[in-house]
Short mmCIF file of C-alpha atoms in Angstrom, two decimals:
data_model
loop_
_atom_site.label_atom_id
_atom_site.label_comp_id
_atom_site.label_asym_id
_atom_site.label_seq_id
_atom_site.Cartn_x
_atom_site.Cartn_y
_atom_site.Cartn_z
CA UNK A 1 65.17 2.51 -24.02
CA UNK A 2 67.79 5.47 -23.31
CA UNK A 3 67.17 8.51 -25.08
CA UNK A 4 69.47 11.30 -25.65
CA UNK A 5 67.81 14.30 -24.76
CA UNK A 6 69.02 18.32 -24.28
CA UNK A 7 69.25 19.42 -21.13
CA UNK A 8 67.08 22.76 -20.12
CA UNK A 9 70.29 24.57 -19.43
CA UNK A 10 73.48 24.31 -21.88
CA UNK A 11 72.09 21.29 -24.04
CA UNK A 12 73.78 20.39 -27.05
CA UNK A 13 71.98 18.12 -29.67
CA UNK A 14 73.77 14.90 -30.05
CA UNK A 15 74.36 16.29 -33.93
CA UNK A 16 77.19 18.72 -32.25
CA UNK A 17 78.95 16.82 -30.23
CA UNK A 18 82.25 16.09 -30.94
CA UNK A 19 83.62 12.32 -30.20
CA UNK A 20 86.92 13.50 -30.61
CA UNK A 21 87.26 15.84 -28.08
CA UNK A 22 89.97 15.75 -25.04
CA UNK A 23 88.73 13.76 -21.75
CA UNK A 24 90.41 15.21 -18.80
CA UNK A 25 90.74 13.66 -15.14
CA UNK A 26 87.37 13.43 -13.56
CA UNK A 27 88.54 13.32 -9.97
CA UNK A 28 85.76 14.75 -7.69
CA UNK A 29 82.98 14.56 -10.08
CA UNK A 30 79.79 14.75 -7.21
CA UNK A 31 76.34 15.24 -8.50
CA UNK A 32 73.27 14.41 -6.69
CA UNK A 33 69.46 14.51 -6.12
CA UNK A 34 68.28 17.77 -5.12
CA UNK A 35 64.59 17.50 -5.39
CA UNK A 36 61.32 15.37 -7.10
CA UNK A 37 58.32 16.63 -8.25
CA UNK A 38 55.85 15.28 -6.15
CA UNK A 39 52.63 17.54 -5.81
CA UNK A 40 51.25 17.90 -2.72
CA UNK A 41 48.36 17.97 -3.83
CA UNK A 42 46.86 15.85 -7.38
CA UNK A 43 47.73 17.12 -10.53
CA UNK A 44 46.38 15.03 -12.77
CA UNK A 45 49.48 14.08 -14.88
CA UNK A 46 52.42 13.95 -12.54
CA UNK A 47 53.01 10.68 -10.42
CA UNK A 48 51.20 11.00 -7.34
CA UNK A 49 52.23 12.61 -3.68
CA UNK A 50 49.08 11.75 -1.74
CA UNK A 51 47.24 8.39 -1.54
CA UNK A 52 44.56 9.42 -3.98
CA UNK A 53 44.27 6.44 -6.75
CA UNK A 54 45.15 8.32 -10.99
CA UNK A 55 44.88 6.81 -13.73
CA UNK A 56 46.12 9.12 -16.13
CA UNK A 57 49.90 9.41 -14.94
CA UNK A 58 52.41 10.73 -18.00
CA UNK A 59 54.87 13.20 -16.13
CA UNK A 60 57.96 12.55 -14.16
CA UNK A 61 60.90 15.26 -13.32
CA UNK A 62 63.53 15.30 -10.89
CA UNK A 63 66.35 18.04 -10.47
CA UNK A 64 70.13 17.34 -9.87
CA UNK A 65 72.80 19.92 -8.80
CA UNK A 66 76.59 19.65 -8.80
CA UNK A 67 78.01 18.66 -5.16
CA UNK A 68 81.26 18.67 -5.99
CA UNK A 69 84.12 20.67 -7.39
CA UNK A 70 83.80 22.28 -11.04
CA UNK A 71 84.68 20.03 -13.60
CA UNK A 72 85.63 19.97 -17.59
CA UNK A 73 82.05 19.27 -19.16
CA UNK A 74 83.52 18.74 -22.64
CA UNK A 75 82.67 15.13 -23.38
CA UNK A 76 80.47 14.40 -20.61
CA UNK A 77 76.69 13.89 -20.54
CA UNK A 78 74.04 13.54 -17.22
CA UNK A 79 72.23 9.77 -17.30
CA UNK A 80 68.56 10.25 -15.67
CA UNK A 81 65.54 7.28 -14.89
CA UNK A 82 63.11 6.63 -13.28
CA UNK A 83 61.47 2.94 -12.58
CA UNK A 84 57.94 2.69 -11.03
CA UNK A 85 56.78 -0.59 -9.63
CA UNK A 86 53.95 -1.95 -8.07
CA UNK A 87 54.50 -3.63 -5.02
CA UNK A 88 51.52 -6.46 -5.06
CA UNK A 89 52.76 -8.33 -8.09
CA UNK A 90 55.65 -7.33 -8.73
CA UNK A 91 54.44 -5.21 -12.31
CA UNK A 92 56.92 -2.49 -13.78
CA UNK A 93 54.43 0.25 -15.24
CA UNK A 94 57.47 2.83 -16.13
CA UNK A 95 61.24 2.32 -16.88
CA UNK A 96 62.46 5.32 -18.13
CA UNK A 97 66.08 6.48 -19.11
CA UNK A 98 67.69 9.53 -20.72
CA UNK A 99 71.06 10.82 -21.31
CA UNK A 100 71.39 14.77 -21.42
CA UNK A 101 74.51 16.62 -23.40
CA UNK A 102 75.75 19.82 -21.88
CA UNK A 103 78.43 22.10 -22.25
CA UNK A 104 78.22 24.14 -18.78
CA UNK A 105 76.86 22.57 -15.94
CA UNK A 106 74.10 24.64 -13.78
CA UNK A 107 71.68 22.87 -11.40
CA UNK A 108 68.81 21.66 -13.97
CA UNK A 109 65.86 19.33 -14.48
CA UNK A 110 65.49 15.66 -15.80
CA UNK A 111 62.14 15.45 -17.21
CA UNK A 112 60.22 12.70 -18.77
CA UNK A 113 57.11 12.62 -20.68
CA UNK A 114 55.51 8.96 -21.36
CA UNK A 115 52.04 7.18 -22.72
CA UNK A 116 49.26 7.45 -19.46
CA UNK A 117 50.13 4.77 -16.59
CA UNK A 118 47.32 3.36 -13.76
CA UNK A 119 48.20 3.92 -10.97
CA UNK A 120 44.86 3.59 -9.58
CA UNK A 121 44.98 0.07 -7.93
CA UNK A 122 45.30 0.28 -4.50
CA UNK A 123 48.59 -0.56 -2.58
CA UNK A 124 52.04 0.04 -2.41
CA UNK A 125 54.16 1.70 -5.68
CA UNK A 126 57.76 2.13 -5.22
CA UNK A 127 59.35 4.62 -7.44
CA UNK A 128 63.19 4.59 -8.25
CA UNK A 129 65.06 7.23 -9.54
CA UNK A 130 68.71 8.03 -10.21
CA UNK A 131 71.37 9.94 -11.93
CA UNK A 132 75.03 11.09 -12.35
CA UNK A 133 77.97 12.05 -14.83
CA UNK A 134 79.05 9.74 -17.53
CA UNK A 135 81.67 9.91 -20.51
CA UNK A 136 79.62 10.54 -23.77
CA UNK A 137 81.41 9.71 -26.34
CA UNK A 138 81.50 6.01 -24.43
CA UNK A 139 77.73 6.01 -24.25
CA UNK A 140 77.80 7.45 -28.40
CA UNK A 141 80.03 4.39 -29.19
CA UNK A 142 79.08 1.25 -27.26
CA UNK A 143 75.86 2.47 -25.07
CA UNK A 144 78.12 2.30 -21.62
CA UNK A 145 76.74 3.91 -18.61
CA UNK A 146 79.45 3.52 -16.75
CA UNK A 147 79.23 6.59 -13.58
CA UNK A 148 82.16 9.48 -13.29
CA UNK A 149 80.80 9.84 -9.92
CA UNK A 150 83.56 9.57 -7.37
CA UNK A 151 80.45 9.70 -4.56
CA UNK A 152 77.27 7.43 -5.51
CA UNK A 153 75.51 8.19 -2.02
CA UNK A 154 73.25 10.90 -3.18
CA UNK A 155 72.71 9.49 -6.90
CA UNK A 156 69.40 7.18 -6.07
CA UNK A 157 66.27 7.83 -4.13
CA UNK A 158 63.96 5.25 -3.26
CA UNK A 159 60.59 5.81 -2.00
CA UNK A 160 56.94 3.96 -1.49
CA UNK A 161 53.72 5.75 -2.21
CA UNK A 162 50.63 3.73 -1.15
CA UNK A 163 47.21 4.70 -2.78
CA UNK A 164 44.13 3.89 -0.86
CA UNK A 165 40.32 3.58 -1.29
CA UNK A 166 37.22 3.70 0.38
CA UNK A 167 37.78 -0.19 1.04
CA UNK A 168 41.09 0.26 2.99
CA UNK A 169 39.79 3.17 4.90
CA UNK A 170 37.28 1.31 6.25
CA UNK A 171 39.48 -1.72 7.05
CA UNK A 172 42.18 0.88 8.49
CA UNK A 173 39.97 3.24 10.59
CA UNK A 174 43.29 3.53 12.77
CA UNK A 175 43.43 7.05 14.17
CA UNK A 176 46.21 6.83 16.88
CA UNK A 177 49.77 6.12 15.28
CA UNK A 178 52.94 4.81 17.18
CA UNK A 179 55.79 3.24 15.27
CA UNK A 180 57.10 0.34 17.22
CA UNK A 181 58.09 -2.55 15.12
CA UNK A 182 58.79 -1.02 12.06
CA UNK A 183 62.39 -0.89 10.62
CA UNK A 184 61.98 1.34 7.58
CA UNK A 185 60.73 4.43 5.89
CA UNK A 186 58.31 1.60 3.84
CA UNK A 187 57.36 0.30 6.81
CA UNK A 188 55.72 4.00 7.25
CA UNK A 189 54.73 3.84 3.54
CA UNK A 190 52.62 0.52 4.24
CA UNK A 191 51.03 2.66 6.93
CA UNK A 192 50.38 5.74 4.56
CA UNK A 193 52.64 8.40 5.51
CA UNK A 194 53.70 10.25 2.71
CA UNK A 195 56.65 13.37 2.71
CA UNK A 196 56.35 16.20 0.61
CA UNK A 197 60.76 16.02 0.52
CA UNK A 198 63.47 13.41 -0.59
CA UNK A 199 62.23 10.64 1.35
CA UNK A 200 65.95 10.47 2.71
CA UNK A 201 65.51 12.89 4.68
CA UNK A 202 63.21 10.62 6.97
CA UNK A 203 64.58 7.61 9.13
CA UNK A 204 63.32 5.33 11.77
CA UNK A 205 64.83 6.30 15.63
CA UNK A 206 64.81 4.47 18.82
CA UNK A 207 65.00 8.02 20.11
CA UNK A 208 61.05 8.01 20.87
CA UNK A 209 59.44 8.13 24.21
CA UNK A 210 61.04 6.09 27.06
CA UNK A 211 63.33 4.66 23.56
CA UNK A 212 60.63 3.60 21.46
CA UNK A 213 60.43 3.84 17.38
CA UNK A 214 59.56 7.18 16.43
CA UNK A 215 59.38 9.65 12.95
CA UNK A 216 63.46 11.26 12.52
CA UNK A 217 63.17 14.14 10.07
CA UNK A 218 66.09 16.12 8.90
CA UNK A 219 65.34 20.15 9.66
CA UNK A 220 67.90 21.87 7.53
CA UNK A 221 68.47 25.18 8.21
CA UNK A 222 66.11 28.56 6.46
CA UNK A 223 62.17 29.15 5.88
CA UNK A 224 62.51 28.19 2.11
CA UNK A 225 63.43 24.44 3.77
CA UNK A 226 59.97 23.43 5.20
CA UNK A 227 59.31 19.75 5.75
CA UNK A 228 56.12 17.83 5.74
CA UNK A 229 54.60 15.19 6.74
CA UNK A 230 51.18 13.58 5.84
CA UNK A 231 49.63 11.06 8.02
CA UNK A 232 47.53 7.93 6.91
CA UNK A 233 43.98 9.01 5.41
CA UNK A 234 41.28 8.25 7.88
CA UNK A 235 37.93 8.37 8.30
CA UNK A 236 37.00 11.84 10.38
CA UNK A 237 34.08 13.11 12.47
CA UNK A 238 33.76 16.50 13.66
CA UNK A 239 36.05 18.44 15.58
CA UNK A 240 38.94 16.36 14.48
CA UNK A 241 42.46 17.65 15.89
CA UNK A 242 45.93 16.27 15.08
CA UNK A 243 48.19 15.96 17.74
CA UNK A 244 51.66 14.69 18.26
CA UNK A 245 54.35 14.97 20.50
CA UNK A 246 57.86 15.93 19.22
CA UNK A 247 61.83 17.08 20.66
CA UNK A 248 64.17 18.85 18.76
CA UNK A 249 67.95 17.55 18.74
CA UNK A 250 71.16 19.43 16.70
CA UNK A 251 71.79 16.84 14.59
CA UNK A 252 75.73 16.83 14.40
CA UNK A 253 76.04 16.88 18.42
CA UNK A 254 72.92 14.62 19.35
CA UNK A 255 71.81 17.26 22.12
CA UNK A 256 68.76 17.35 22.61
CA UNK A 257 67.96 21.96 22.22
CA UNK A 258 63.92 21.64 22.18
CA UNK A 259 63.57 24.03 25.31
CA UNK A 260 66.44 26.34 23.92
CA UNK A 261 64.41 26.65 20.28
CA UNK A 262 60.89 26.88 21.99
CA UNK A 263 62.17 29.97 24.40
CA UNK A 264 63.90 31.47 21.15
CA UNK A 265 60.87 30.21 18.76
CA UNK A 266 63.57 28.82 16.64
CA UNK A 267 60.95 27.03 14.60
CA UNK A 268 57.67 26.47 13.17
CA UNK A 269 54.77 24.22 12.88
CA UNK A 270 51.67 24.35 10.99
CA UNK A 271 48.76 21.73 11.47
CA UNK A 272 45.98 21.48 8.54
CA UNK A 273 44.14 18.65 6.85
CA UNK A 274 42.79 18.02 3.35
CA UNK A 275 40.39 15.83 1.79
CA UNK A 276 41.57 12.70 -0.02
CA UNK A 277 41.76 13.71 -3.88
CA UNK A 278 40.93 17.22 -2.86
CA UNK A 279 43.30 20.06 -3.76
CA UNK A 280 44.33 22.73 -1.35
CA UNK A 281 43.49 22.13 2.49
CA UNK A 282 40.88 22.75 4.02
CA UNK A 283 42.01 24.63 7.16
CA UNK A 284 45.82 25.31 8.87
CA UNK A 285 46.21 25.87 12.27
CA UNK A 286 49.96 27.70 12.96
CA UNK A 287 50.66 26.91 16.74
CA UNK A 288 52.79 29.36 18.59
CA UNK A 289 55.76 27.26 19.44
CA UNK A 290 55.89 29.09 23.19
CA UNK A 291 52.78 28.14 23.68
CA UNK A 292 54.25 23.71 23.24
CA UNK A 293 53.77 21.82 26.65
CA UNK A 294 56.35 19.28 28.09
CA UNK A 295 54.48 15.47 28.16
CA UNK A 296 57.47 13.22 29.10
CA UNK A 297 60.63 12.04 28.54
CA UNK A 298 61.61 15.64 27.37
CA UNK A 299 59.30 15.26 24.92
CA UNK A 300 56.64 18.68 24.01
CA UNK A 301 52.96 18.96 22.86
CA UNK A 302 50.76 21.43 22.06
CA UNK A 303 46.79 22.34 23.02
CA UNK A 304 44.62 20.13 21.16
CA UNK A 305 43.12 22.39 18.48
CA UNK A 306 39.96 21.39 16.29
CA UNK A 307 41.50 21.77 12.91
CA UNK A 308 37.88 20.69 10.79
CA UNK A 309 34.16 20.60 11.68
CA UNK A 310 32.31 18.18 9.18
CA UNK A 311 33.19 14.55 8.80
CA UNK A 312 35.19 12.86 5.81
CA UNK A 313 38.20 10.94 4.64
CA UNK A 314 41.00 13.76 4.95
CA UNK A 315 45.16 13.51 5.64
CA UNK A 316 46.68 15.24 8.64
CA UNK A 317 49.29 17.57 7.83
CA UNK A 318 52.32 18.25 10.02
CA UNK A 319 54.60 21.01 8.70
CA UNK A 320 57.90 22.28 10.10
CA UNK A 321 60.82 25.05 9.56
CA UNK A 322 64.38 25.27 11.19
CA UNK A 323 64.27 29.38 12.03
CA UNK A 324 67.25 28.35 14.38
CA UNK A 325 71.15 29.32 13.51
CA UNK A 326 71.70 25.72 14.08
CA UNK A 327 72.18 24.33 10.39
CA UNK A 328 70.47 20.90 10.64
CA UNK A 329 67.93 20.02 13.23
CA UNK A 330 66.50 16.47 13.92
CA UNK A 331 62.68 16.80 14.41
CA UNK A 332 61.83 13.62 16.67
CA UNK A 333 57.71 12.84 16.37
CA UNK A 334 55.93 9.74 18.51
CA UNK A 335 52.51 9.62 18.81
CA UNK A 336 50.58 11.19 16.44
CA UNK A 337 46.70 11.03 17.25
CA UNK A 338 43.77 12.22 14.57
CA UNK A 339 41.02 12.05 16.72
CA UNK A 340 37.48 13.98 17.59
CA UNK A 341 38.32 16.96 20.15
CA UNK A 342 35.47 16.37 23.17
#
């Protein structure tokens, strides 16, 4: 059912609003999804990052900025929800909706609070969520949520989490990870890679090694942008290393500017790994991107490094930061290996 709720900044109870008031043109109305609240690492009550099975799931916020021209607020409210499915049969465990009054628009957070959901089962969930600007005193009279939005693109995020147990592990003791064959960022979800961004930052690319499938991420530009990406839990013995081999393109001209950014250690990467269900990692390795090797294809690697000495089910963590002046970088990334350093 949709609730209306105040919004953190501005709100106005629906008890103040004024039905009466005077609508003006909406013409580039743009708001969209800035960020999701996905912890990194398990906190207990928000809907899971990592593949660790909860149980106890009753938070849920998301944050929306304007992308578009200022606008007359009077009149108009911000429609939020969120949806949370599992995959095997088909089972929605949340369905959330909420419509938020405001007199001055500022960047602020959508945030639901609900009775506990399982999410312990193991498998795929796929989580919805979505939002933009509609007319209030519409929604006050007949319940319409029809969007202001003159741009929808940026208004709904879809993403797959996959929660795994001690069963799967075993089953899926993979440890070396290509991507051929797979046409989507669920396809990767089935596997268990998890972001810790808007998962549409991430694509599929044929621009892997000699053309094959590879990992696309979106670098944008600044140290406060750091992107991250979580390989499959496995099953580790000592010495384990992550490894992977990556290029660096600008994404508006397509060239490739890997060499140029390693010379001018226009980025960063960080390697660690953390135990499944554990908070905080364990250990993080920060390679020296000078110190990145050419493999093939113009593709770079770095020295295998032993990133954790005593066996268990952990995640390999891949972090990375555009340093460079070029304002949105695609990271390319084929072959990632977690395996035992001889």
């Amino acid at each position: 059912m949709t609730a209306l709720l105040w919004l953190r900044a501005g709100g106005n109870p629906v008890g103040e609003h004024n039905a009466g008031a005077i609508q003006t043109p909406v013409q580039g109305i743009n708001i969209g999804i800035k960020s999701i609240t996905i912890p990194e690492h398990p906190r207990g009550d928000y809907v899971p990052f990592s593949n660790c099975p909860q149980d106890q799931i009753t938070k849920f916020e998301f944050r929306v900025e304007n992308r578009g021209a200022d606008f007359d607020k009077k009149g108009k409210g911000i429609f939020g929800s969120v949806q949370i499915k599992r995959l095997a049969d088909g089972t929605v465990l949340l369905n959330e909706e909420a419509v938020l009054e405001f007199r001055a628009f500022t960047p602020g957070w959508v945030r639901f609070k609900f009775a506990p959901i399982d999410l312990s089962q193991a498998g795929l969930y796929e989580v919805t969520v979505e939002s933009y600007i509609i007319d209030l005193s519409a929604y006050l009279k007949d319940k319409s949520l029809k969007p202001l939005d003159t741009d929808l693109s940026d208004n709904k995020v879809v993403y797959v989490n996959r929660v795994t147990n001690d069963e799967l592990l075993a089953e899926n003791s993979l440890n070396r990870f290509d991507f051929e064959g797979m046409q989507s960022t669920r396809d990767l979800a089935d596997q268990g890679w998890n972001f810790s961004h808007l998962p549409d930052s991430v694509q599929i690319s044929n621009k892997g090694i000699k053309g094959s499938k590879a990992i696309a991420i979106h670098l944008h530009k600044g140290d406060k942008n750091k992107r991250k990406l979580y390989t499959p839990t496995v099953s580790m013995v000592e010495n384990e290393q992550v490894n992977f081999q990556f290029k660096l393109l600008d994404a508006q001209s397509g060239k490739d500017v890997t060499e140029e950014l390693i010379a001018s250690e226009g980025f960063r990467a960080e390697v660690s790994v953390q135990k499944i269900c554990r908070t905080g990692v364990e250990v993080t390795f920060k390679h020296k991107v000078s110190d990145a090797q050419a493999t093939e294809g113009g593709f770079f690697s770095f020295q295998p490094m032993p990133v954790y000495q005593e066996a268990g089910n952990f995640s390999g963590h891949v972090a990375f930061v555009n340093l460079s002046a070029y304002p949105d970088i695609l990271l390319i990334i084929d072959e990632v290996i977690v395996q035992a350093l001889n």
